[in-house]
Coordinates of C-alpha atoms in Angstrom, one line a residue:
M1 CA 118.3 -51.8 -71.7
T2 CA 116.8 -50.2 -68.7
T3 CA 113.3 -50.9 -67.5
A4 CA 112.2 -47.4 -68.3
A5 CA 113.5 -47.8 -71.9
R6 CA 111.7 -51.1 -72.3
N7 CA 108.5 -49.6 -71.0
A8 CA 108.9 -46.7 -73.4
Q9 CA 109.2 -49.1 -76.3
Q10 CA 106.1 -51.0 -75.4
P11 CA 102.9 -49.9 -77.1
T12 CA 100.3 -48.2 -74.9
E13 CA 97.2 -50.2 -74.2
P14 CA 94.0 -49.1 -76.0
P15 CA 91.3 -47.6 -73.9
H16 CA 88.3 -49.7 -72.7
P17 CA 85.7 -50.1 -75.4
P18 CA 82.5 -48.3 -74.6
P19 CA 79.2 -50.1 -74.2
A20 CA 77.4 -50.8 -77.5
E21 CA 74.7 -48.5 -78.6
I22 CA 71.5 -50.6 -78.7
T23 CA 69.1 -49.6 -81.4
Y24 CA 66.1 -51.3 -82.9
R25 CA 64.2 -51.0 -86.1
G26 CA 60.5 -51.4 -86.8
Q27 CA 57.8 -51.1 -84.2
Y28 CA 60.0 -51.1 -81.2
S29 CA 62.1 -48.2 -82.4
V30 CA 59.2 -45.7 -82.1
N31 CA 58.0 -44.3 -78.8
P32 CA 54.3 -45.1 -78.7
L33 CA 53.6 -41.6 -77.2
A34 CA 55.7 -39.7 -79.6
E35 CA 53.0 -39.2 -82.2
V36 CA 50.1 -38.9 -79.7
S37 CA 48.7 -35.4 -79.4
F38 CA 48.0 -33.7 -76.1
R39 CA 44.3 -34.0 -76.6
R40 CA 44.6 -37.7 -77.1
M41 CA 46.7 -38.1 -74.0
C42 CA 44.0 -36.2 -72.0
A43 CA 41.3 -38.3 -73.6
Q44 CA 43.1 -41.5 -72.4
I45 CA 42.8 -40.5 -68.7
P46 CA 39.2 -41.9 -68.3
A47 CA 40.2 -45.2 -70.0
V48 CA 43.2 -45.5 -67.7
L49 CA 41.1 -44.8 -64.6
G50 CA 38.5 -47.3 -65.9
R51 CA 41.2 -50.0 -66.3
I52 CA 42.4 -49.3 -62.8
A53 CA 38.9 -49.5 -61.5
R54 CA 38.1 -52.8 -63.3
L55 CA 41.3 -54.4 -62.0
S56 CA 40.7 -53.2 -58.5
W57 CA 37.0 -54.3 -58.6
R58 CA 38.1 -57.8 -59.5
T59 CA 40.6 -57.7 -56.7
D60 CA 38.5 -56.4 -53.8
R61 CA 35.0 -55.1 -54.5
R62 CA 34.2 -54.0 -50.9
A63 CA 37.5 -52.1 -50.7
V64 CA 36.7 -50.2 -53.9
Q65 CA 33.2 -49.4 -52.7
L66 CA 34.7 -48.1 -49.4
L67 CA 37.3 -46.1 -51.3
L68 CA 34.7 -44.4 -53.5
G69 CA 32.4 -43.7 -50.5
C70 CA 35.3 -42.1 -48.7
Q71 CA 36.0 -39.8 -51.7
V72 CA 32.4 -38.7 -51.8
V73 CA 32.5 -38.0 -48.0
T74 CA 35.7 -36.1 -48.4
G75 CA 34.2 -33.9 -51.2
V76 CA 31.0 -33.2 -49.3
S77 CA 33.1 -32.3 -46.2
A78 CA 35.2 -29.9 -48.2
A79 CA 32.1 -28.1 -49.4
V80 CA 30.6 -27.9 -45.9
L81 CA 33.9 -26.8 -44.6
L82 CA 34.2 -23.9 -47.1
A83 CA 30.6 -22.8 -46.5
A84 CA 30.8 -23.0 -42.7
T85 CA 34.1 -21.1 -42.6
A86 CA 32.5 -18.3 -44.7
R87 CA 29.5 -18.3 -42.3
A88 CA 31.8 -18.2 -39.2
M89 CA 33.8 -15.2 -40.4
A90 CA 30.8 -12.9 -40.4
P91 CA 30.3 -12.8 -36.6
V92 CA 34.1 -13.1 -36.0
L93 CA 34.8 -9.9 -38.0
G94 CA 31.7 -8.2 -36.8
D95 CA 31.0 -5.8 -33.9
G96 CA 30.8 -6.6 -30.2
T97 CA 33.0 -8.0 -27.6
A98 CA 35.2 -11.0 -28.2
G99 CA 32.8 -13.2 -26.2
E100 CA 29.8 -12.1 -28.2
R101 CA 31.6 -12.6 -31.5
L102 CA 32.8 -16.1 -30.4
R103 CA 29.3 -17.1 -29.3
G104 CA 27.9 -15.9 -32.7
A105 CA 30.4 -17.9 -34.6
L106 CA 30.2 -21.0 -32.4
P107 CA 27.5 -23.0 -34.4
A108 CA 29.4 -22.5 -37.6
L109 CA 32.7 -23.4 -35.9
L110 CA 31.2 -26.6 -34.6
V111 CA 30.2 -27.5 -38.1
V112 CA 33.8 -26.7 -39.3
A113 CA 35.2 -29.0 -36.6
L114 CA 32.8 -31.7 -37.5
A115 CA 33.4 -31.5 -41.2
A116 CA 37.2 -31.5 -40.7
A117 CA 37.0 -34.5 -38.4
L118 CA 34.8 -36.3 -40.9
A119 CA 37.3 -35.6 -43.7
R120 CA 40.2 -36.9 -41.7
A121 CA 38.3 -40.0 -40.7
A122 CA 37.4 -40.6 -44.4
G123 CA 41.0 -40.1 -45.3
A124 CA 42.1 -42.7 -42.8
V125 CA 39.5 -45.2 -44.0
A126 CA 40.5 -44.6 -47.6
A127 CA 44.1 -45.3 -46.7
Y128 CA 42.9 -48.6 -45.2
A129 CA 40.9 -49.5 -48.3
E130 CA 43.9 -48.7 -50.5
R131 CA 46.2 -50.9 -48.5
R132 CA 43.7 -53.8 -49.0
I133 CA 43.7 -53.3 -52.8
T134 CA 47.3 -52.6 -53.6
P135 CA 49.1 -55.8 -52.5
R136 CA 46.5 -58.0 -54.2
L137 CA 46.5 -55.9 -57.3
T138 CA 50.3 -56.0 -57.5
T139 CA 50.3 -59.8 -57.1
E140 CA 47.6 -60.1 -59.8
T141 CA 49.6 -58.1 -62.3
D142 CA 52.8 -59.8 -61.5
T143 CA 51.3 -63.2 -61.8
A144 CA 49.7 -62.2 -65.1
L145 CA 53.1 -61.1 -66.4
V146 CA 54.8 -64.4 -65.4
E147 CA 52.0 -66.4 -67.0
A148 CA 52.2 -64.4 -70.2
V149 CA 56.0 -64.9 -70.4
C150 CA 55.7 -68.6 -69.7
R151 CA 52.9 -69.1 -72.3
V152 CA 54.6 -67.1 -75.1
E153 CA 55.9 -69.1 -78.1
A154 CA 59.5 -70.0 -77.8
S155 CA 60.3 -68.2 -81.0
A156 CA 59.3 -64.9 -79.4
Y157 CA 62.5 -64.9 -77.4
A158 CA 64.5 -64.4 -80.5
E159 CA 62.5 -61.4 -81.7
D160 CA 64.3 -58.1 -81.6
G161 CA 63.3 -56.1 -78.5
F162 CA 61.6 -59.0 -76.6
S163 CA 63.8 -58.5 -73.6
D164 CA 63.2 -54.8 -73.6
R165 CA 59.4 -55.3 -73.8
H166 CA 59.7 -57.7 -70.9
E167 CA 61.6 -55.1 -68.9
A168 CA 59.0 -52.4 -69.8
A169 CA 56.3 -54.8 -68.5
E170 CA 58.3 -55.4 -65.3
M171 CA 58.3 -51.6 -64.8
G172 CA 54.6 -51.6 -65.2
V173 CA 54.2 -54.2 -62.5
I174 CA 56.5 -52.1 -60.2
R175 CA 54.3 -49.0 -60.9
T176 CA 51.2 -51.0 -59.8
H177 CA 51.8 -50.3 -56.1
V178 CA 51.3 -46.5 -56.7
M179 CA 48.6 -46.9 -59.4
V180 CA 45.7 -46.9 -56.9
T181 CA 47.2 -44.0 -54.9
D182 CA 47.6 -41.9 -58.0
A183 CA 44.1 -42.6 -59.2
Q184 CA 42.7 -41.9 -55.7
R185 CA 44.6 -38.5 -55.6
F186 CA 43.3 -37.6 -59.0
L187 CA 39.8 -38.4 -58.1
S188 CA 40.0 -36.7 -54.8
A189 CA 41.4 -33.5 -56.3
L190 CA 38.7 -33.6 -59.0
I191 CA 35.9 -34.0 -56.4
R192 CA 37.4 -31.2 -54.2
M193 CA 37.5 -28.9 -57.2
V194 CA 33.9 -29.7 -58.1
T195 CA 32.7 -29.1 -54.6
A196 CA 34.8 -25.9 -54.2
G197 CA 33.4 -24.7 -57.5
G198 CA 29.9 -25.4 -56.3
V199 CA 30.4 -23.2 -53.2
L200 CA 32.0 -20.4 -55.3
S201 CA 29.1 -20.7 -57.7
V202 CA 26.7 -20.1 -54.9
L203 CA 28.7 -17.0 -53.8
N204 CA 29.0 -15.7 -57.3
P205 CA 28.8 -17.8 -60.6
W206 CA 31.5 -15.6 -62.2
M207 CA 34.1 -17.1 -59.8
L208 CA 33.7 -20.7 -61.3
P209 CA 35.5 -20.2 -64.6
Q210 CA 38.3 -18.2 -62.9
L211 CA 38.8 -21.1 -60.5
L212 CA 39.1 -23.5 -63.4
L213 CA 41.5 -21.3 -65.2
A214 CA 43.6 -21.0 -62.0
V215 CA 44.0 -24.8 -61.6
L216 CA 44.1 -25.8 -65.3
P217 CA 47.8 -24.9 -66.0
A218 CA 48.9 -27.2 -63.2
G219 CA 47.0 -30.1 -64.8
V220 CA 48.4 -29.3 -68.3
G221 CA 51.9 -29.1 -66.8
A222 CA 51.5 -32.5 -65.0
I223 CA 50.5 -34.2 -68.3
L224 CA 53.3 -32.6 -70.3
T225 CA 55.9 -33.5 -67.6
A226 CA 54.6 -37.1 -67.6
R227 CA 55.1 -37.3 -71.3
V228 CA 58.7 -36.1 -71.0
D229 CA 59.3 -38.7 -68.2
Y230 CA 57.9 -41.5 -70.3
E231 CA 60.1 -40.4 -73.3
I232 CA 63.2 -40.7 -71.1
H233 CA 62.0 -44.0 -69.7
Y234 CA 61.4 -45.3 -73.2
A235 CA 64.8 -44.2 -74.4
N236 CA 66.6 -45.9 -71.5
I237 CA 64.8 -49.2 -71.5
A238 CA 67.5 -51.0 -73.5
D239 CA 70.4 -49.6 -71.6
R240 CA 68.8 -50.2 -68.3
N241 CA 67.9 -53.8 -69.3
V242 CA 71.5 -54.6 -70.4
R243 CA 72.9 -52.9 -67.4
G244 CA 70.7 -55.0 -65.1
M245 CA 71.8 -58.2 -66.8
M246 CA 75.5 -57.2 -66.7
R247 CA 75.2 -56.3 -63.0
W248 CA 73.9 -59.8 -62.2
W249 CA 76.7 -61.5 -64.2
A250 CA 79.4 -59.2 -62.6
T251 CA 78.2 -59.7 -59.0
E252 CA 77.1 -63.3 -59.0
S253 CA 79.6 -65.3 -56.9
K254 CA 79.8 -68.3 -59.3
Y255 CA 81.4 -66.1 -61.9
G256 CA 83.7 -64.3 -59.4
D257 CA 86.7 -66.5 -60.3
E258 CA 86.5 -65.6 -64.0
V259 CA 86.2 -61.9 -63.2
R260 CA 89.2 -61.8 -61.0
A261 CA 91.5 -64.2 -62.8
N262 CA 90.9 -62.4 -66.1
S263 CA 91.4 -58.9 -64.6
M264 CA 87.9 -57.9 -65.7
T265 CA 87.1 -55.8 -62.6
D266 CA 88.3 -52.5 -64.0
Y267 CA 86.5 -52.9 -67.3
L268 CA 83.3 -54.1 -65.7
I269 CA 83.3 -51.0 -63.4
Y270 CA 84.1 -48.7 -66.4
W271 CA 81.4 -50.4 -68.5
Y272 CA 78.8 -50.2 -65.8
R273 CA 79.6 -46.5 -65.1
A274 CA 79.6 -45.6 -68.8
L275 CA 76.2 -47.2 -69.3
S276 CA 74.8 -45.5 -66.2
D277 CA 76.2 -42.1 -67.4
R278 CA 74.5 -42.6 -70.7
C279 CA 71.2 -43.1 -69.0
D280 CA 71.9 -40.1 -66.7
R281 CA 72.7 -37.9 -69.7
R282 CA 69.3 -38.6 -71.2
T283 CA 67.6 -37.8 -67.9
L284 CA 69.6 -34.6 -67.4
A285 CA 69.1 -33.5 -70.9
A286 CA 65.3 -33.5 -70.3
A287 CA 65.6 -31.4 -67.1
P288 CA 65.5 -28.0 -68.9
R289 CA 62.3 -29.1 -70.7
T290 CA 60.6 -30.1 -67.4
L291 CA 61.8 -26.9 -65.8
R292 CA 60.3 -24.8 -68.7
I293 CA 57.0 -26.7 -68.4
A294 CA 56.9 -26.2 -64.6
L295 CA 57.8 -22.5 -64.9
L296 CA 55.3 -21.8 -67.6
S297 CA 52.5 -23.7 -65.9
A298 CA 53.2 -22.0 -62.6
L299 CA 53.3 -18.6 -64.3
A300 CA 50.0 -19.1 -66.1
G301 CA 48.4 -20.5 -62.9
G302 CA 49.8 -17.6 -60.9
V303 CA 48.4 -15.0 -63.4
F304 CA 45.0 -16.6 -63.3
L305 CA 45.1 -17.0 -59.5
V306 CA 45.9 -13.3 -59.1
A307 CA 43.1 -12.5 -61.4
T308 CA 40.8 -14.7 -59.3
W309 CA 41.7 -12.9 -56.1
G310 CA 41.4 -9.6 -57.9
A311 CA 37.9 -10.5 -59.0
L312 CA 37.1 -11.6 -55.5
A313 CA 38.3 -8.3 -54.0
W314 CA 36.2 -6.4 -56.6
L315 CA 33.1 -8.4 -55.8
A316 CA 33.7 -7.8 -52.1
V317 CA 34.3 -4.1 -52.5
S318 CA 31.3 -3.7 -54.8
G319 CA 29.1 -5.6 -52.4
R320 CA 28.4 -8.5 -54.7
V321 CA 29.7 -11.0 -52.1
E322 CA 30.1 -10.7 -48.4
L323 CA 33.6 -10.4 -46.8
A324 CA 33.0 -13.6 -44.9
V325 CA 34.8 -15.5 -47.6
V326 CA 38.0 -13.8 -46.2
G327 CA 40.0 -15.4 -43.3
A328 CA 40.7 -13.6 -40.1
N329 CA 44.2 -12.5 -39.3
G330 CA 46.2 -14.2 -36.4
S331 CA 47.1 -12.3 -33.3
G332 CA 50.7 -11.8 -34.5
K333 CA 52.6 -13.7 -31.8
S334 CA 54.7 -15.7 -34.2
T335 CA 55.5 -12.6 -36.2
L336 CA 56.5 -10.7 -33.1
T337 CA 58.9 -13.4 -31.9
R338 CA 60.5 -13.5 -35.4
L339 CA 60.9 -9.7 -35.3
L340 CA 62.5 -9.8 -31.8
T341 CA 65.0 -12.4 -32.8
G342 CA 65.9 -10.8 -36.1
I343 CA 64.5 -13.6 -38.2
Y344 CA 62.2 -11.1 -39.8
L345 CA 63.2 -7.4 -40.4
P346 CA 60.4 -4.9 -40.1
D347 CA 59.1 -3.2 -43.3
K348 CA 58.3 -0.2 -41.2
G349 CA 59.4 0.9 -37.7
R350 CA 62.5 -0.4 -35.9
V351 CA 63.4 -3.3 -33.6
T352 CA 66.3 -2.3 -31.3
W353 CA 68.4 -4.1 -28.7
N354 CA 69.9 -1.6 -26.2
G355 CA 69.4 1.1 -28.8
T356 CA 71.0 -0.8 -31.7
D357 CA 68.8 -1.4 -34.7
L358 CA 68.7 -5.1 -35.6
A359 CA 68.6 -4.2 -39.3
E360 CA 72.1 -2.9 -39.0
V361 CA 73.6 -5.8 -37.1
D362 CA 75.1 -9.0 -38.6
P363 CA 72.3 -11.7 -38.1
A364 CA 74.8 -14.2 -36.8
T365 CA 75.8 -11.8 -34.0
V366 CA 72.1 -11.5 -33.0
W367 CA 71.4 -15.2 -33.1
A368 CA 74.5 -16.0 -31.0
N369 CA 72.6 -14.3 -28.2
T370 CA 69.1 -15.9 -28.7
G371 CA 67.5 -19.1 -27.8
L372 CA 64.1 -20.2 -29.2
V373 CA 61.9 -23.1 -28.3
P374 CA 59.3 -23.0 -31.2
Q375 CA 55.9 -24.5 -31.0
I376 CA 56.8 -26.8 -33.9
F377 CA 60.3 -28.0 -33.1
A378 CA 62.6 -30.4 -34.9
Q379 CA 63.1 -34.0 -33.7
W380 CA 66.6 -34.3 -35.1
P381 CA 67.8 -37.8 -36.0
L382 CA 70.9 -37.2 -33.8
R383 CA 72.2 -38.6 -30.6
V384 CA 70.6 -37.4 -27.4
R385 CA 73.7 -35.3 -26.7
E386 CA 73.6 -33.4 -30.0
N387 CA 69.8 -33.0 -29.7
V388 CA 70.5 -31.0 -26.5
T389 CA 73.6 -29.1 -27.6
L390 CA 72.4 -28.8 -31.2
G391 CA 76.0 -29.6 -32.2
Q392 CA 77.4 -26.7 -30.3
P393 CA 78.9 -28.1 -27.1
R394 CA 80.2 -25.6 -24.5
T395 CA 82.6 -28.0 -22.8
H396 CA 84.4 -31.4 -23.5
D397 CA 82.5 -33.2 -20.8
D398 CA 78.8 -34.0 -20.5
A399 CA 78.2 -32.3 -17.1
P400 CA 76.3 -29.3 -18.6
V401 CA 74.3 -31.6 -20.8
W402 CA 73.2 -33.7 -17.8
E403 CA 72.4 -30.4 -16.0
A404 CA 70.0 -29.4 -18.8
V405 CA 68.5 -32.9 -18.9
D406 CA 68.0 -32.9 -15.2
A407 CA 66.4 -29.4 -15.4
V408 CA 63.6 -30.8 -17.6
G409 CA 63.2 -34.0 -15.6
L410 CA 64.4 -36.3 -18.3
R411 CA 67.4 -38.0 -16.6
E412 CA 65.6 -41.3 -15.9
A413 CA 64.3 -41.6 -19.4
V414 CA 67.7 -40.9 -20.9
E415 CA 69.4 -43.4 -18.6
D416 CA 66.9 -46.0 -19.7
L417 CA 67.9 -45.6 -23.3
P418 CA 70.2 -48.3 -24.8
A419 CA 73.3 -46.0 -25.0
G420 CA 72.3 -43.1 -22.7
L421 CA 73.4 -39.8 -24.2
D422 CA 74.9 -41.7 -27.2
T423 CA 71.5 -43.1 -28.2
L424 CA 70.5 -42.2 -31.7
L425 CA 67.0 -40.7 -31.6
A426 CA 65.7 -42.2 -34.8
R427 CA 63.7 -45.4 -34.6
D428 CA 63.9 -45.9 -38.4
V429 CA 67.6 -46.4 -38.2
F430 CA 68.9 -49.7 -36.8
G431 CA 69.8 -49.3 -33.2
G432 CA 67.9 -46.0 -32.8
S433 CA 65.2 -45.2 -30.3
E434 CA 62.2 -42.9 -30.1
L435 CA 60.8 -40.6 -27.5
S436 CA 57.2 -39.7 -26.8
G437 CA 55.8 -36.3 -27.7
G438 CA 56.1 -34.9 -24.2
Q439 CA 59.7 -36.2 -23.9
W440 CA 60.6 -34.5 -27.2
Q441 CA 59.2 -31.3 -25.9
R442 CA 61.4 -31.6 -22.8
I443 CA 64.4 -32.1 -25.1
A444 CA 63.5 -28.9 -26.9
C445 CA 63.3 -27.0 -23.6
S446 CA 66.6 -28.5 -22.5
R447 CA 68.3 -27.0 -25.6
A448 CA 67.3 -23.5 -24.5
L449 CA 68.4 -24.2 -20.9
Y450 CA 71.7 -25.6 -22.2
R451 CA 72.3 -22.6 -24.5
R452 CA 71.9 -20.0 -21.8
P453 CA 71.1 -17.1 -24.2
G454 CA 70.7 -13.5 -23.4
L455 CA 67.2 -13.5 -25.0
L456 CA 65.1 -16.7 -24.4
I457 CA 61.8 -17.2 -26.3
L458 CA 59.5 -20.1 -25.5
D459 CA 56.4 -20.6 -27.7
E460 CA 53.9 -22.9 -26.0
P461 CA 56.8 -24.9 -24.4
T462 CA 54.6 -27.3 -22.4
S463 CA 51.7 -28.0 -24.7
Q464 CA 52.4 -31.7 -24.8
M465 CA 53.4 -32.2 -21.2
D466 CA 51.5 -33.5 -18.2
P467 CA 50.8 -31.0 -15.3
R468 CA 53.9 -32.3 -13.3
G469 CA 56.2 -31.8 -16.3
E470 CA 54.7 -28.4 -17.0
H471 CA 55.2 -27.3 -13.4
Q472 CA 58.8 -28.4 -13.5
I473 CA 59.6 -26.5 -16.7
F474 CA 58.0 -23.2 -15.4
E475 CA 60.0 -23.6 -12.2
Q476 CA 63.2 -23.7 -14.2
I477 CA 62.0 -20.7 -16.3
K478 CA 61.6 -18.8 -13.1
A479 CA 65.0 -19.9 -11.8
I480 CA 66.9 -18.7 -14.9
A481 CA 64.8 -15.6 -15.7
A482 CA 66.8 -13.3 -13.5
D483 CA 69.9 -13.5 -15.7
R484 CA 68.2 -13.0 -19.1
I485 CA 65.1 -11.6 -20.9
T486 CA 62.6 -14.5 -21.1
I487 CA 59.5 -14.3 -23.3
V488 CA 56.9 -17.0 -23.0
V489 CA 54.1 -17.3 -25.6
T490 CA 51.2 -19.3 -24.1
H491 CA 47.4 -19.8 -24.4
R492 CA 47.3 -21.3 -20.9
L493 CA 46.7 -18.0 -19.1
E494 CA 47.3 -19.5 -15.6
N495 CA 50.9 -19.9 -16.7
T496 CA 51.3 -16.1 -17.0
R497 CA 51.3 -15.8 -13.2
I498 CA 55.1 -16.0 -13.2
A499 CA 55.5 -13.1 -15.7
D500 CA 56.7 -9.7 -14.6
H501 CA 54.8 -8.2 -17.5
I502 CA 51.9 -9.6 -19.7
I503 CA 51.1 -8.5 -23.2
V504 CA 47.8 -9.4 -24.8
M505 CA 47.6 -9.3 -28.7
E506 CA 44.7 -9.4 -31.1
H507 CA 45.0 -9.1 -34.9
G508 CA 48.6 -8.1 -34.8
R509 CA 48.1 -5.3 -32.2
I510 CA 48.7 -5.0 -28.5
T511 CA 45.3 -4.6 -26.8
E512 CA 46.3 -4.9 -23.1
Q513 CA 49.4 -5.1 -21.0
G514 CA 50.3 -5.2 -17.3
R515 CA 50.7 -7.5 -14.4
Y516 CA 48.6 -10.6 -13.9
D517 CA 46.5 -9.3 -11.0
D518 CA 45.8 -6.0 -12.8
L519 CA 44.7 -7.8 -16.0
V520 CA 42.5 -10.3 -14.1
H521 CA 40.4 -7.5 -12.7
G522 CA 40.7 -5.2 -15.7
G523 CA 37.5 -6.4 -17.5
G524 CA 39.3 -6.8 -20.8
T525 CA 40.1 -9.6 -23.2
F526 CA 42.5 -11.3 -20.8
A527 CA 39.9 -11.5 -18.0
E528 CA 37.3 -12.8 -20.4
L529 CA 39.5 -15.5 -21.8
L530 CA 40.7 -16.5 -18.4
E531 CA 37.1 -16.8 -17.3
L532 CA 36.2 -18.9 -20.3
S533 CA 39.2 -21.2 -19.7
Q534 CA 38.0 -21.9 -16.1
D535 CA 34.4 -22.4 -17.1
R536 CA 34.5 -26.1 -17.7

């Protein structure tokens, strides 16, 4: 008989048996939140916050006092910030020259700056207080759990669901490290809402209920989502617990001989994956529910928010509140650069390159001829080489890369890195390195110089550099400007000396344009701002 015939006569092996379905009866078979109404869940929030406060108070009283004080300071700062911003907008949007409007708004702007700085300082101190509380609180709850398990009667171990109750308690300990953070965020949001409501009430009392309606759906959605998350967590407790125990048995070295000699590996992997898939199915099955909750809460919040803004507009038009609750528009520089590069398409008018409308051109074709150094640029966790070439090398050798690095004065810094151009610029990764803010900005400029585009746009390209680095960059800009269109966006008006043509923008419109010497003596906004920048 041939081998094939013998194999055909042998019975096929049965498939791997799936993991057992673990079910309980009695009190552990019922989700404790399943029968709790939404009103009762909301009513439990003060009790939960109180429990967190008591535990934290026993852990570190001074830190709790500091945390609460910081929340009060943050709330007061938010109220002052809103009120001062509203007061500053009146002169800013009023009549007169830019200098007169700026001087009129200066006292309120100083209050805005002070309030913002105070809020940031309070946030930093609150983070410090939280870091003092959290480790001790986690240790306290972990120790309490260990003590409770050690002191429980031995017969409790034989009770159905004991191991799962233990696993659920372990999860509670794990959640302790974010418990103070969650409570702090909730309290901070509540205080900010109260202070914002107070400011709106002063402007017009009818705005307060609309503000509450605008934020209420988000809170309702958060509670309902938390309920679904807990339901899935509760359903997966037993499977997660058994999976964790089996993982330990399967990977512990002392049992490795048994696993291998008995050919258990395939089954253990199948078993572990099957149990994991079971947990994943429960989680994925809940995804549509959480999506519906998020969409409905966002829709309701959006409707109420639109109604709030509509009411604010009606109050402003009817003269019941002043327009100084409205923010001033920017000058439009960022929008202009996006239009020029085809990132934005105009809703009216046309943007053309050599007579060709960008709206009719493939965007990839446009962007193949552009280079942008944005004010907020990415610090890619890539090697130095790829951070310069952006993964688009022109040649197989590094000569053009070093040329761009030399152009921004960064060769010495790159050569000092552990692996030169091959150094990974990510300190969080083992073996990686980090650059300073000014060095990162030089890297961003080197990308544009390496790219050699037909249209080069630099948005505040030297804001983080020292004067020597700034001078070197602008010298390079002058050197390459003859071969391409170069647009530099800057607030440092002295840097515009190198420009062939200067455009001054205010509130999305061009207010002045010309050469540097002409604008300096033109008596307009450019001359005024230049004088202010030199009056120090």
